[in-house]
Every structure is written in C-alpha cells, then in structure tokens.
mmCIF file of N, CA and C in Angstrom:
data_model
loop_
_atom_site.group_PDB
_atom_site.id
_atom_site.type_symbol
_atom_site.label_atom_id
_atom_site.label_comp_id
_atom_site.label_asym_id
_atom_site.label_seq_id
_atom_site.Cartn_x
_atom_site.Cartn_y
_atom_site.Cartn_z
ATOM 1 N N MET A 1 98.965 22.568 -96.405
ATOM 2 C CA MET A 1 97.998 21.516 -96.057
ATOM 3 C C MET A 1 97.369 20.978 -97.357
ATOM 4 N N ILE A 2 97.181 19.674 -97.362
ATOM 5 C CA ILE A 2 96.632 19.049 -98.557
ATOM 6 C C ILE A 2 95.130 18.763 -98.281
ATOM 7 N N THR A 3 94.291 19.193 -99.099
ATOM 8 C CA THR A 3 92.877 18.842 -98.894
ATOM 9 C C THR A 3 92.372 17.805 -99.923
ATOM 10 N N VAL A 4 91.628 16.873 -99.531
ATOM 11 C CA VAL A 4 91.108 15.866 -100.355
ATOM 12 C C VAL A 4 89.694 16.128 -100.750
ATOM 13 N N ALA A 5 89.459 16.112 -102.038
ATOM 14 C CA ALA A 5 88.093 16.437 -102.500
ATOM 15 C C ALA A 5 87.214 15.131 -102.267
ATOM 16 N N ARG A 6 86.099 15.372 -101.595
ATOM 17 C CA ARG A 6 85.123 14.273 -101.448
ATOM 18 C C ARG A 6 84.111 14.283 -102.429
ATOM 19 N N PRO A 7 83.701 13.072 -102.863
ATOM 20 C CA PRO A 7 82.610 13.016 -103.769
ATOM 21 C C PRO A 7 81.331 13.589 -103.259
ATOM 22 N N ARG A 8 80.469 14.046 -104.070
ATOM 23 C CA ARG A 8 79.212 14.701 -103.726
ATOM 24 C C ARG A 8 78.249 13.707 -103.091
ATOM 25 N N ASP A 9 78.275 12.395 -103.453
ATOM 26 C CA ASP A 9 77.334 11.432 -103.011
ATOM 27 C C ASP A 9 77.778 10.676 -101.772
ATOM 28 N N ALA A 10 78.694 11.269 -100.982
ATOM 29 C CA ALA A 10 79.173 10.513 -99.810
ATOM 30 C C ALA A 10 78.002 10.330 -98.832
ATOM 31 N N GLY A 11 77.846 9.136 -98.355
ATOM 32 C CA GLY A 11 76.819 8.849 -97.376
ATOM 33 C C GLY A 11 75.553 8.342 -97.937
ATOM 34 N N SER A 12 75.390 8.370 -99.261
ATOM 35 C CA SER A 12 74.123 8.027 -99.871
ATOM 36 C C SER A 12 73.796 6.548 -99.634
ATOM 37 N N LEU A 13 74.804 5.711 -99.556
ATOM 38 C CA LEU A 13 74.559 4.233 -99.384
ATOM 39 C C LEU A 13 73.995 3.983 -97.937
ATOM 40 N N SER A 14 74.558 4.760 -97.029
ATOM 41 C CA SER A 14 74.011 4.466 -95.657
ATOM 42 C C SER A 14 72.597 5.053 -95.463
ATOM 43 N N VAL A 15 72.133 5.931 -96.215
ATOM 44 C CA VAL A 15 70.779 6.381 -96.132
ATOM 45 C C VAL A 15 69.893 5.283 -96.771
ATOM 46 N N MET A 16 70.346 4.759 -97.858
ATOM 47 C CA MET A 16 69.590 3.692 -98.533
ATOM 48 C C MET A 16 69.461 2.464 -97.639
ATOM 49 N N ILE A 17 70.467 2.142 -96.913
ATOM 50 C CA ILE A 17 70.503 0.952 -95.989
ATOM 51 C C ILE A 17 69.538 1.222 -94.794
ATOM 52 N N ALA A 18 69.673 2.575 -94.256
ATOM 53 C CA ALA A 18 68.785 2.908 -93.175
ATOM 54 C C ALA A 18 67.231 2.802 -93.566
ATOM 55 N N VAL A 19 66.989 2.934 -94.815
ATOM 56 C CA VAL A 19 65.502 2.836 -95.210
ATOM 57 C C VAL A 19 65.214 1.417 -95.582
ATOM 58 N N LEU A 20 66.054 0.598 -96.282
ATOM 59 C CA LEU A 20 65.763 -0.743 -96.746
ATOM 60 C C LEU A 20 65.734 -1.753 -95.652
ATOM 61 N N VAL A 21 66.692 -1.713 -94.714
ATOM 62 C CA VAL A 21 66.802 -2.668 -93.618
ATOM 63 C C VAL A 21 65.582 -2.789 -92.812
ATOM 64 N N PRO A 22 64.948 -1.692 -92.300
ATOM 65 C CA PRO A 22 63.686 -1.835 -91.498
ATOM 66 C C PRO A 22 62.533 -2.347 -92.402
ATOM 67 N N ALA A 23 62.539 -1.957 -93.695
ATOM 68 C CA ALA A 23 61.491 -2.462 -94.597
ATOM 69 C C ALA A 23 61.692 -3.960 -94.824
ATOM 70 N N LEU A 24 62.802 -4.446 -95.019
ATOM 71 C CA LEU A 24 63.004 -5.857 -95.197
ATOM 72 C C LEU A 24 62.705 -6.728 -93.917
ATOM 73 N N LEU A 25 63.133 -6.107 -92.792
ATOM 74 C CA LEU A 25 62.727 -6.756 -91.482
ATOM 75 C C LEU A 25 61.200 -6.844 -91.341
ATOM 76 N N PHE A 26 60.506 -5.786 -91.684
ATOM 77 C CA PHE A 26 59.053 -5.771 -91.629
ATOM 78 C C PHE A 26 58.436 -6.835 -92.509
ATOM 79 N N VAL A 27 58.925 -6.940 -93.779
ATOM 80 C CA VAL A 27 58.434 -8.018 -94.642
ATOM 81 C C VAL A 27 58.730 -9.309 -94.070
ATOM 82 N N LEU A 28 59.924 -9.526 -93.543
ATOM 83 C CA LEU A 28 60.283 -10.837 -92.890
ATOM 84 C C LEU A 28 59.353 -11.148 -91.766
ATOM 85 N N ALA A 29 58.990 -10.205 -90.917
ATOM 86 C CA ALA A 29 58.092 -10.381 -89.792
ATOM 87 C C ALA A 29 56.756 -10.807 -90.306
ATOM 88 N N LEU A 30 56.258 -10.181 -91.394
ATOM 89 C CA LEU A 30 54.969 -10.523 -91.991
ATOM 90 C C LEU A 30 54.989 -11.974 -92.544
ATOM 91 N N VAL A 31 56.041 -12.304 -93.075
ATOM 92 C CA VAL A 31 56.109 -13.675 -93.660
ATOM 93 C C VAL A 31 56.071 -14.773 -92.566
ATOM 94 N N VAL A 32 56.819 -14.506 -91.463
ATOM 95 C CA VAL A 32 56.904 -15.413 -90.427
ATOM 96 C C VAL A 32 55.564 -15.529 -89.662
ATOM 97 N N ASP A 33 54.927 -14.409 -89.417
ATOM 98 C CA ASP A 33 53.528 -14.482 -88.823
ATOM 99 C C ASP A 33 52.490 -14.991 -89.716
ATOM 100 N N GLY A 34 52.573 -14.759 -91.033
ATOM 101 C CA GLY A 34 51.664 -15.311 -91.941
ATOM 102 C C GLY A 34 51.836 -16.868 -92.035
ATOM 103 N N ALA A 35 53.122 -17.344 -92.079
ATOM 104 C CA ALA A 35 53.337 -18.770 -91.977
ATOM 105 C C ALA A 35 52.742 -19.445 -90.708
ATOM 106 N N ALA A 36 52.840 -18.714 -89.572
ATOM 107 C CA ALA A 36 52.261 -19.253 -88.352
ATOM 108 C C ALA A 36 50.797 -19.330 -88.497
ATOM 109 N N ARG A 37 50.131 -18.357 -89.105
ATOM 110 C CA ARG A 37 48.711 -18.366 -89.295
ATOM 111 C C ARG A 37 48.254 -19.574 -90.213
ATOM 112 N N LEU A 38 49.033 -19.803 -91.190
ATOM 113 C CA LEU A 38 48.743 -20.972 -92.140
ATOM 114 C C LEU A 38 48.949 -22.286 -91.398
ATOM 115 N N ARG A 39 49.864 -22.369 -90.502
ATOM 116 C CA ARG A 39 50.146 -23.641 -89.684
ATOM 117 C C ARG A 39 48.970 -23.805 -88.700
ATOM 118 N N THR A 40 48.488 -22.688 -88.154
ATOM 119 C CA THR A 40 47.432 -22.862 -87.251
ATOM 120 C C THR A 40 46.164 -23.295 -87.938
ATOM 121 N N ILE A 41 45.829 -22.781 -89.099
ATOM 122 C CA ILE A 41 44.723 -23.145 -89.857
ATOM 123 C C ILE A 41 44.747 -24.653 -90.167
ATOM 124 N N ALA A 42 45.918 -25.065 -90.673
ATOM 125 C CA ALA A 42 46.151 -26.534 -91.009
ATOM 126 C C ALA A 42 45.924 -27.403 -89.719
ATOM 127 N N ARG A 43 46.479 -26.905 -88.619
ATOM 128 C CA ARG A 43 46.311 -27.684 -87.360
ATOM 129 C C ARG A 43 44.824 -27.771 -86.949
ATOM 130 N N ALA A 44 44.103 -26.731 -87.089
ATOM 131 C CA ALA A 44 42.701 -26.652 -86.736
ATOM 132 C C ALA A 44 41.917 -27.688 -87.608
ATOM 133 N N ASP A 45 42.188 -27.678 -88.892
ATOM 134 C CA ASP A 45 41.451 -28.581 -89.808
ATOM 135 C C ASP A 45 41.858 -30.008 -89.562
ATOM 136 N N ALA A 46 43.092 -30.299 -89.339
ATOM 137 C CA ALA A 46 43.530 -31.718 -89.006
ATOM 138 C C ALA A 46 42.960 -32.161 -87.687
ATOM 139 N N LEU A 47 42.952 -31.316 -86.728
ATOM 140 C CA LEU A 47 42.328 -31.691 -85.404
ATOM 141 C C LEU A 47 40.884 -31.993 -85.476
ATOM 142 N N ALA A 48 40.149 -31.162 -86.241
ATOM 143 C CA ALA A 48 38.758 -31.435 -86.429
ATOM 144 C C ALA A 48 38.443 -32.734 -87.145
ATOM 145 N N ALA A 49 39.275 -33.077 -88.123
ATOM 146 C CA ALA A 49 39.138 -34.335 -88.831
ATOM 147 C C ALA A 49 39.464 -35.426 -87.909
ATOM 148 N N GLU A 50 40.476 -35.321 -87.063
ATOM 149 C CA GLU A 50 40.766 -36.421 -86.088
ATOM 150 C C GLU A 50 39.652 -36.647 -85.113
ATOM 151 N N VAL A 51 39.108 -35.587 -84.564
ATOM 152 C CA VAL A 51 37.965 -35.721 -83.662
ATOM 153 C C VAL A 51 36.748 -36.387 -84.315
ATOM 154 N N ALA A 52 36.486 -35.922 -85.541
ATOM 155 C CA ALA A 52 35.302 -36.498 -86.277
ATOM 156 C C ALA A 52 35.541 -38.001 -86.562
ATOM 157 N N ARG A 53 36.752 -38.411 -86.811
ATOM 158 C CA ARG A 53 36.990 -39.867 -87.020
ATOM 159 C C ARG A 53 36.906 -40.596 -85.732
ATOM 160 N N ALA A 54 37.377 -40.005 -84.654
ATOM 161 C CA ALA A 54 37.251 -40.647 -83.388
ATOM 162 C C ALA A 54 35.797 -40.857 -82.994
ATOM 163 N N ALA A 55 34.999 -39.833 -83.262
ATOM 164 C CA ALA A 55 33.513 -39.966 -82.951
ATOM 165 C C ALA A 55 32.903 -41.004 -83.878
ATOM 166 N N ASN A 56 33.353 -41.074 -84.989
ATOM 167 C CA ASN A 56 32.747 -42.035 -86.066
ATOM 168 C C ASN A 56 33.007 -43.468 -85.848
ATOM 169 N N THR A 57 33.985 -43.800 -84.796
ATOM 170 C CA THR A 57 34.298 -45.187 -84.500
ATOM 171 C C THR A 57 33.255 -45.790 -83.601
ATOM 172 N N ALA A 58 32.379 -44.949 -83.042
ATOM 173 C CA ALA A 58 31.278 -45.432 -82.156
ATOM 174 C C ALA A 58 30.171 -45.983 -82.998
ATOM 175 N N VAL A 59 30.325 -47.178 -83.552
ATOM 176 C CA VAL A 59 29.356 -47.675 -84.432
ATOM 177 C C VAL A 59 28.335 -48.545 -83.543
ATOM 178 N N ASP A 60 27.061 -48.396 -83.959
ATOM 179 C CA ASP A 60 25.953 -49.108 -83.288
ATOM 180 C C ASP A 60 25.550 -50.249 -84.195
ATOM 181 N N THR A 61 25.892 -51.470 -83.845
ATOM 182 C CA THR A 61 25.616 -52.670 -84.646
ATOM 183 C C THR A 61 24.501 -53.529 -84.095
ATOM 184 N N ARG A 62 23.842 -52.971 -83.107
ATOM 185 C CA ARG A 62 22.735 -53.751 -82.519
ATOM 186 C C ARG A 62 21.344 -53.706 -83.181
ATOM 187 N N SER A 63 21.231 -52.654 -83.980
ATOM 188 C CA SER A 63 19.925 -52.442 -84.675
ATOM 189 C C SER A 63 20.057 -53.044 -86.107
ATOM 190 N N ALA A 64 18.942 -53.042 -86.821
ATOM 191 C CA ALA A 64 18.955 -53.505 -88.179
ATOM 192 C C ALA A 64 19.715 -52.621 -89.055
ATOM 193 N N GLN A 65 19.749 -51.364 -88.891
ATOM 194 C CA GLN A 65 20.541 -50.434 -89.738
ATOM 195 C C GLN A 65 21.822 -50.065 -88.927
ATOM 196 N N VAL A 66 22.934 -50.118 -89.625
ATOM 197 C CA VAL A 66 24.239 -49.766 -88.977
ATOM 198 C C VAL A 66 24.277 -48.308 -88.964
ATOM 199 N N GLY A 67 24.583 -47.729 -87.727
ATOM 200 C CA GLY A 67 24.677 -46.262 -87.612
ATOM 201 C C GLY A 67 25.665 -45.922 -86.491
ATOM 202 N N ILE A 68 25.566 -44.717 -86.054
ATOM 203 C CA ILE A 68 26.510 -44.216 -85.076
ATOM 204 C C ILE A 68 25.698 -44.234 -83.740
ATOM 205 N N ASP A 69 26.346 -44.819 -82.627
ATOM 206 C CA ASP A 69 25.841 -44.690 -81.319
ATOM 207 C C ASP A 69 26.088 -43.282 -80.840
ATOM 208 N N THR A 70 25.058 -42.455 -80.813
ATOM 209 C CA THR A 70 25.138 -41.018 -80.568
ATOM 210 C C THR A 70 25.842 -40.722 -79.238
ATOM 211 N N ALA A 71 25.427 -41.462 -78.230
ATOM 212 C CA ALA A 71 25.969 -41.082 -76.826
ATOM 213 C C ALA A 71 27.480 -41.381 -76.787
ATOM 214 N N THR A 72 27.855 -42.568 -77.300
ATOM 215 C CA THR A 72 29.227 -42.985 -77.336
ATOM 216 C C THR A 72 30.085 -42.045 -78.217
ATOM 217 N N ALA A 73 29.536 -41.758 -79.321
ATOM 218 C CA ALA A 73 30.279 -40.867 -80.254
ATOM 219 C C ALA A 73 30.585 -39.566 -79.660
ATOM 220 N N ALA A 74 29.526 -38.918 -78.987
ATOM 221 C CA ALA A 74 29.747 -37.642 -78.380
ATOM 222 C C ALA A 74 30.772 -37.710 -77.218
ATOM 223 N N ARG A 75 30.685 -38.775 -76.509
ATOM 224 C CA ARG A 75 31.594 -38.929 -75.410
ATOM 225 C C ARG A 75 33.069 -39.183 -75.899
ATOM 226 N N ALA A 76 33.208 -39.905 -77.013
ATOM 227 C CA ALA A 76 34.522 -40.179 -77.642
ATOM 228 C C ALA A 76 35.103 -38.866 -78.144
ATOM 229 N N ALA A 77 34.237 -38.159 -78.837
ATOM 230 C CA ALA A 77 34.750 -36.806 -79.392
ATOM 231 C C ALA A 77 35.108 -35.892 -78.300
ATOM 232 N N GLY A 78 34.240 -35.810 -77.191
ATOM 233 C CA GLY A 78 34.584 -34.896 -76.137
ATOM 234 C C GLY A 78 35.827 -35.255 -75.390
ATOM 235 N N ASP A 79 36.076 -36.618 -75.223
ATOM 236 C CA ASP A 79 37.289 -37.015 -74.571
ATOM 237 C C ASP A 79 38.489 -36.668 -75.449
ATOM 238 N N TYR A 80 38.411 -36.821 -76.780
ATOM 239 C CA TYR A 80 39.536 -36.496 -77.656
ATOM 240 C C TYR A 80 39.742 -34.944 -77.577
ATOM 241 N N LEU A 81 38.766 -34.214 -77.591
ATOM 242 C CA LEU A 81 38.988 -32.708 -77.499
ATOM 243 C C LEU A 81 39.587 -32.324 -76.167
ATOM 244 N N ALA A 82 39.171 -33.030 -75.072
ATOM 245 C CA ALA A 82 39.681 -32.767 -73.716
ATOM 246 C C ALA A 82 41.228 -33.054 -73.681
ATOM 247 N N ARG A 83 41.665 -34.076 -74.375
ATOM 248 C CA ARG A 83 42.969 -34.463 -74.426
ATOM 249 C C ARG A 83 43.796 -33.474 -75.116
ATOM 250 N N THR A 84 43.314 -32.907 -76.201
ATOM 251 C CA THR A 84 44.056 -31.973 -77.015
ATOM 252 C C THR A 84 44.110 -30.565 -76.319
ATOM 253 N N GLY A 85 43.130 -30.222 -75.498
ATOM 254 C CA GLY A 85 43.174 -29.002 -74.794
ATOM 255 C C GLY A 85 42.539 -27.828 -75.627
ATOM 256 N N HIS A 86 41.925 -28.113 -76.683
ATOM 257 C CA HIS A 86 41.300 -27.072 -77.493
ATOM 258 C C HIS A 86 39.695 -27.161 -77.461
ATOM 259 N N PRO A 87 39.077 -26.086 -77.395
ATOM 260 C CA PRO A 87 37.608 -25.998 -77.305
ATOM 261 C C PRO A 87 36.996 -26.429 -78.630
ATOM 262 N N GLY A 88 35.868 -27.081 -78.600
ATOM 263 C CA GLY A 88 35.226 -27.468 -79.823
ATOM 264 C C GLY A 88 33.756 -27.834 -79.582
ATOM 265 N N GLN A 89 33.074 -28.138 -80.652
ATOM 266 C CA GLN A 89 31.625 -28.457 -80.634
ATOM 267 C C GLN A 89 31.449 -29.704 -81.569
ATOM 268 N N VAL A 90 30.774 -30.701 -80.994
ATOM 269 C CA VAL A 90 30.460 -31.922 -81.748
ATOM 270 C C VAL A 90 28.983 -31.988 -81.917
ATOM 271 N N SER A 91 28.541 -32.338 -83.202
ATOM 272 C CA SER A 91 27.151 -32.501 -83.387
ATOM 273 C C SER A 91 26.995 -33.712 -84.286
ATOM 274 N N ILE A 92 26.048 -34.581 -83.881
ATOM 275 C CA ILE A 92 25.713 -35.742 -84.605
ATOM 276 C C ILE A 92 24.538 -35.249 -85.597
ATOM 277 N N THR A 93 24.774 -35.119 -86.820
ATOM 278 C CA THR A 93 23.835 -34.550 -87.736
ATOM 279 C C THR A 93 23.012 -35.573 -88.466
ATOM 280 N N GLY A 94 23.240 -36.785 -88.251
ATOM 281 C CA GLY A 94 22.411 -37.828 -88.918
ATOM 282 C C GLY A 94 22.715 -39.145 -88.281
ATOM 283 N N THR A 95 22.079 -40.244 -88.845
ATOM 284 C CA THR A 95 22.388 -41.486 -88.239
ATOM 285 C C THR A 95 23.841 -42.029 -88.517
ATOM 286 N N ARG A 96 24.506 -41.396 -89.518
ATOM 287 C CA ARG A 96 25.883 -41.821 -89.879
ATOM 288 C C ARG A 96 26.805 -40.653 -90.093
ATOM 289 N N THR A 97 26.443 -39.489 -89.606
ATOM 290 C CA THR A 97 27.275 -38.259 -89.847
ATOM 291 C C THR A 97 27.555 -37.503 -88.607
ATOM 292 N N VAL A 98 28.871 -37.166 -88.464
ATOM 293 C CA VAL A 98 29.363 -36.382 -87.267
ATOM 294 C C VAL A 98 29.995 -35.160 -87.855
ATOM 295 N N ARG A 99 29.667 -34.012 -87.209
ATOM 296 C CA ARG A 99 30.219 -32.722 -87.590
ATOM 297 C C ARG A 99 30.971 -32.147 -86.387
ATOM 298 N N VAL A 100 32.201 -31.745 -86.669
ATOM 299 C CA VAL A 100 33.038 -31.204 -85.461
ATOM 300 C C VAL A 100 33.636 -29.869 -85.968
ATOM 301 N N THR A 101 33.546 -28.899 -85.027
ATOM 302 C CA THR A 101 34.185 -27.589 -85.129
ATOM 303 C C THR A 101 35.148 -27.392 -84.006
ATOM 304 N N VAL A 102 36.377 -27.021 -84.315
ATOM 305 C CA VAL A 102 37.466 -26.880 -83.268
ATOM 306 C C VAL A 102 38.071 -25.536 -83.368
ATOM 307 N N MET A 103 38.314 -24.887 -82.257
ATOM 308 C CA MET A 103 39.018 -23.542 -82.227
ATOM 309 C C MET A 103 40.447 -23.780 -81.723
ATOM 310 N N VAL A 104 41.403 -23.437 -82.498
ATOM 311 C CA VAL A 104 42.802 -23.573 -82.126
ATOM 312 C C VAL A 104 43.422 -22.123 -81.926
ATOM 313 N N THR A 105 44.112 -21.913 -80.879
ATOM 314 C CA THR A 105 44.732 -20.657 -80.561
ATOM 315 C C THR A 105 46.189 -20.932 -80.193
ATOM 316 N N GLU A 106 47.063 -20.330 -80.887
ATOM 317 C CA GLU A 106 48.611 -20.534 -80.708
ATOM 318 C C GLU A 106 49.210 -19.163 -80.577
ATOM 319 N N PRO A 107 50.318 -19.046 -79.838
ATOM 320 C CA PRO A 107 51.012 -17.775 -79.788
ATOM 321 C C PRO A 107 51.632 -17.450 -81.105
ATOM 322 N N ALA A 108 51.639 -16.180 -81.425
ATOM 323 C CA ALA A 108 52.325 -15.704 -82.655
ATOM 324 C C ALA A 108 53.866 -15.630 -82.443
ATOM 325 N N PRO A 109 54.722 -16.103 -83.413
ATOM 326 C CA PRO A 109 56.091 -16.003 -83.098
ATOM 327 C C PRO A 109 56.665 -14.627 -82.940
ATOM 328 N N ILE A 110 56.306 -13.681 -83.730
ATOM 329 C CA ILE A 110 56.725 -12.290 -83.720
ATOM 330 C C ILE A 110 55.738 -11.302 -83.126
ATOM 331 N N GLY A 111 54.455 -11.602 -83.452
ATOM 332 C CA GLY A 111 53.380 -10.810 -82.882
ATOM 333 C C GLY A 111 53.092 -9.508 -83.631
ATOM 334 N N LEU A 112 53.533 -9.437 -84.896
ATOM 335 C CA LEU A 112 53.228 -8.217 -85.665
ATOM 336 C C LEU A 112 51.807 -8.165 -85.994
ATOM 337 N N LEU A 113 51.091 -9.265 -86.241
ATOM 338 C CA LEU A 113 49.699 -9.269 -86.460
ATOM 339 C C LEU A 113 48.831 -9.567 -85.322
ATOM 340 N N GLY A 114 49.349 -9.522 -84.213
ATOM 341 C CA GLY A 114 48.638 -9.861 -82.937
ATOM 342 C C GLY A 114 49.413 -10.835 -82.032
ATOM 343 N N ARG A 115 49.114 -10.899 -80.842
ATOM 344 C CA ARG A 115 49.873 -11.738 -79.869
ATOM 345 C C ARG A 115 49.618 -13.166 -80.089
ATOM 346 N N SER A 116 48.426 -13.542 -80.523
ATOM 347 C CA SER A 116 48.098 -14.985 -80.845
ATOM 348 C C SER A 116 47.412 -15.114 -82.173
ATOM 349 N N VAL A 117 47.418 -16.342 -82.604
ATOM 350 C CA VAL A 117 46.790 -16.711 -83.882
ATOM 351 C C VAL A 117 45.661 -17.660 -83.597
ATOM 352 N N GLN A 118 44.455 -17.332 -84.077
ATOM 353 C CA GLN A 118 43.275 -18.190 -83.913
ATOM 354 C C GLN A 118 42.726 -18.686 -85.184
ATOM 355 N N ALA A 119 42.330 -19.969 -85.238
ATOM 356 C CA ALA A 119 41.801 -20.518 -86.510
ATOM 357 C C ALA A 119 40.699 -21.530 -86.027
ATOM 358 N N THR A 120 39.653 -21.659 -86.801
ATOM 359 C CA THR A 120 38.588 -22.605 -86.649
ATOM 360 C C THR A 120 38.616 -23.632 -87.658
ATOM 361 N N GLY A 121 38.621 -24.858 -87.296
ATOM 362 C CA GLY A 121 38.551 -25.989 -88.231
ATOM 363 C C GLY A 121 37.214 -26.740 -88.118
ATOM 364 N N THR A 122 36.797 -27.178 -89.263
ATOM 365 C CA THR A 122 35.462 -27.922 -89.317
ATOM 366 C C THR A 122 35.656 -29.146 -90.149
ATOM 367 N N ALA A 123 35.070 -30.254 -89.685
ATOM 368 C CA ALA A 123 35.185 -31.525 -90.471
ATOM 369 C C ALA A 123 33.878 -32.275 -90.284
ATOM 370 N N VAL A 124 33.609 -33.027 -91.322
ATOM 371 C CA VAL A 124 32.410 -33.880 -91.311
ATOM 372 C C VAL A 124 32.885 -35.267 -91.627
ATOM 373 N N ALA A 125 32.494 -36.250 -90.775
ATOM 374 C CA ALA A 125 32.835 -37.662 -91.008
ATOM 375 C C ALA A 125 31.550 -38.424 -91.276
ATOM 376 N N GLU A 126 31.551 -39.186 -92.327
ATOM 377 C CA GLU A 126 30.284 -39.985 -92.599
ATOM 378 C C GLU A 126 30.722 -41.496 -92.566
ATOM 379 N N LEU A 127 29.864 -42.254 -91.757
ATOM 380 C CA LEU A 127 30.135 -43.648 -91.646
ATOM 381 C C LEU A 127 29.786 -44.385 -92.982
ATOM 382 N N GLY A 128 30.804 -44.995 -93.550
ATOM 383 C CA GLY A 128 30.564 -45.830 -94.763
ATOM 384 C C GLY A 128 30.307 -47.234 -94.428
ATOM 385 N N VAL A 129 29.285 -47.871 -95.003
ATOM 386 C CA VAL A 129 29.010 -49.245 -94.746
ATOM 387 C C VAL A 129 29.026 -50.004 -96.079
ATOM 388 N N GLY A 130 29.787 -51.142 -96.049
ATOM 389 C CA GLY A 130 29.854 -51.924 -97.220
ATOM 390 C C GLY A 130 31.295 -52.422 -97.410
ATOM 391 N N THR A 131 31.461 -53.542 -97.997
ATOM 392 C CA THR A 131 32.806 -54.079 -98.256
ATOM 393 C C THR A 131 33.349 -53.867 -99.629
ATOM 394 N N ARG A 132 32.432 -53.562 -100.592
ATOM 395 C CA ARG A 132 32.865 -53.448 -101.958
ATOM 396 C C ARG A 132 33.295 -52.015 -102.301
ATOM 397 N N ASP A 133 32.190 -51.181 -102.184
ATOM 398 C CA ASP A 133 32.484 -49.777 -102.617
ATOM 399 C C ASP A 133 32.282 -48.703 -101.564
ATOM 400 N N GLY A 134 32.009 -49.077 -100.289
ATOM 401 C CA GLY A 134 31.863 -48.169 -99.239
ATOM 402 C C GLY A 134 30.602 -47.366 -99.292
ATOM 403 N N GLY A 135 29.690 -47.769 -100.284
ATOM 404 C CA GLY A 135 28.425 -47.087 -100.422
ATOM 405 C C GLY A 135 27.491 -47.237 -99.279
ATOM 406 N N LEU A 136 26.600 -46.302 -99.059
ATOM 407 C CA LEU A 136 25.684 -46.309 -97.974
ATOM 408 C C LEU A 136 24.407 -46.987 -98.444
ATOM 409 N N PRO A 137 23.943 -48.036 -97.808
ATOM 410 C CA PRO A 137 22.656 -48.575 -98.195
ATOM 411 C C PRO A 137 21.456 -47.829 -97.886
#
C-alpha cells in the first residue's frame, strides 16, 4: 500500500476563511446600516427645510411692514407635514422667521444597529425683503 504524506498545514486556509467571512459580513452590515442612517439624517434635514420654505410663503403684505402671516404659515407647514406623514413642530420665532423640527423614522435595511433608524432635522427660514440684495429693512 502506498501512503501519501500530507503537509502539516492542511486545512489552515479553511480556518482562516471561517474566521474572516463572518467578520467581513459584519463589517458590510455595519456599512449598509450606517449608510441608511446617513440617508435618514439627510432626509430629515431636507424635509425640515422644505416645510420651513412652505411656511415662509405665507407673506402678509397688508401691513406697513412685510412679514409672515403666522396663522397661514402654521397651517401651510402643518399641511405639508401631514402630506409627508412625519411628525414635526413648527414655530414662528419672529415676524419673518420660521423654525421647523421634523422627526423621520425609516426601517433599517439589515437591522444590525436596530430595527429602525430615527433622525431629527431642524431648519430655519427667514423671509428676505428687497429686490437688490435681499437685505431686511
């Protein structure tokens, strides 16, 4: 009978693969969930800016000073938020300033960092008056 001598390191590659593949999959899952988190943050900020601009279109031109019609601005922002389906808070902080905070919740693609991803976006829109430089009188 002929015996074949086997090298001493037989099977060492499969041990390395058994250790590295799960580690690489774990890193990939972290990257995918982290990217989802960044997308949710960007979505929350963009949505807050859109709502603030929508509220800022409610301009009151009936008085001597141009400003925001607070009731119409709050209603416009609330309607915009209702259409998006995300909760938020709108506050008129001055005669020409609207501040919006929006909470966005989206499901996580893999769920390694949690089942859902939440982010809060905040935006401030200020009504600019003037045709030359947009300065506020």
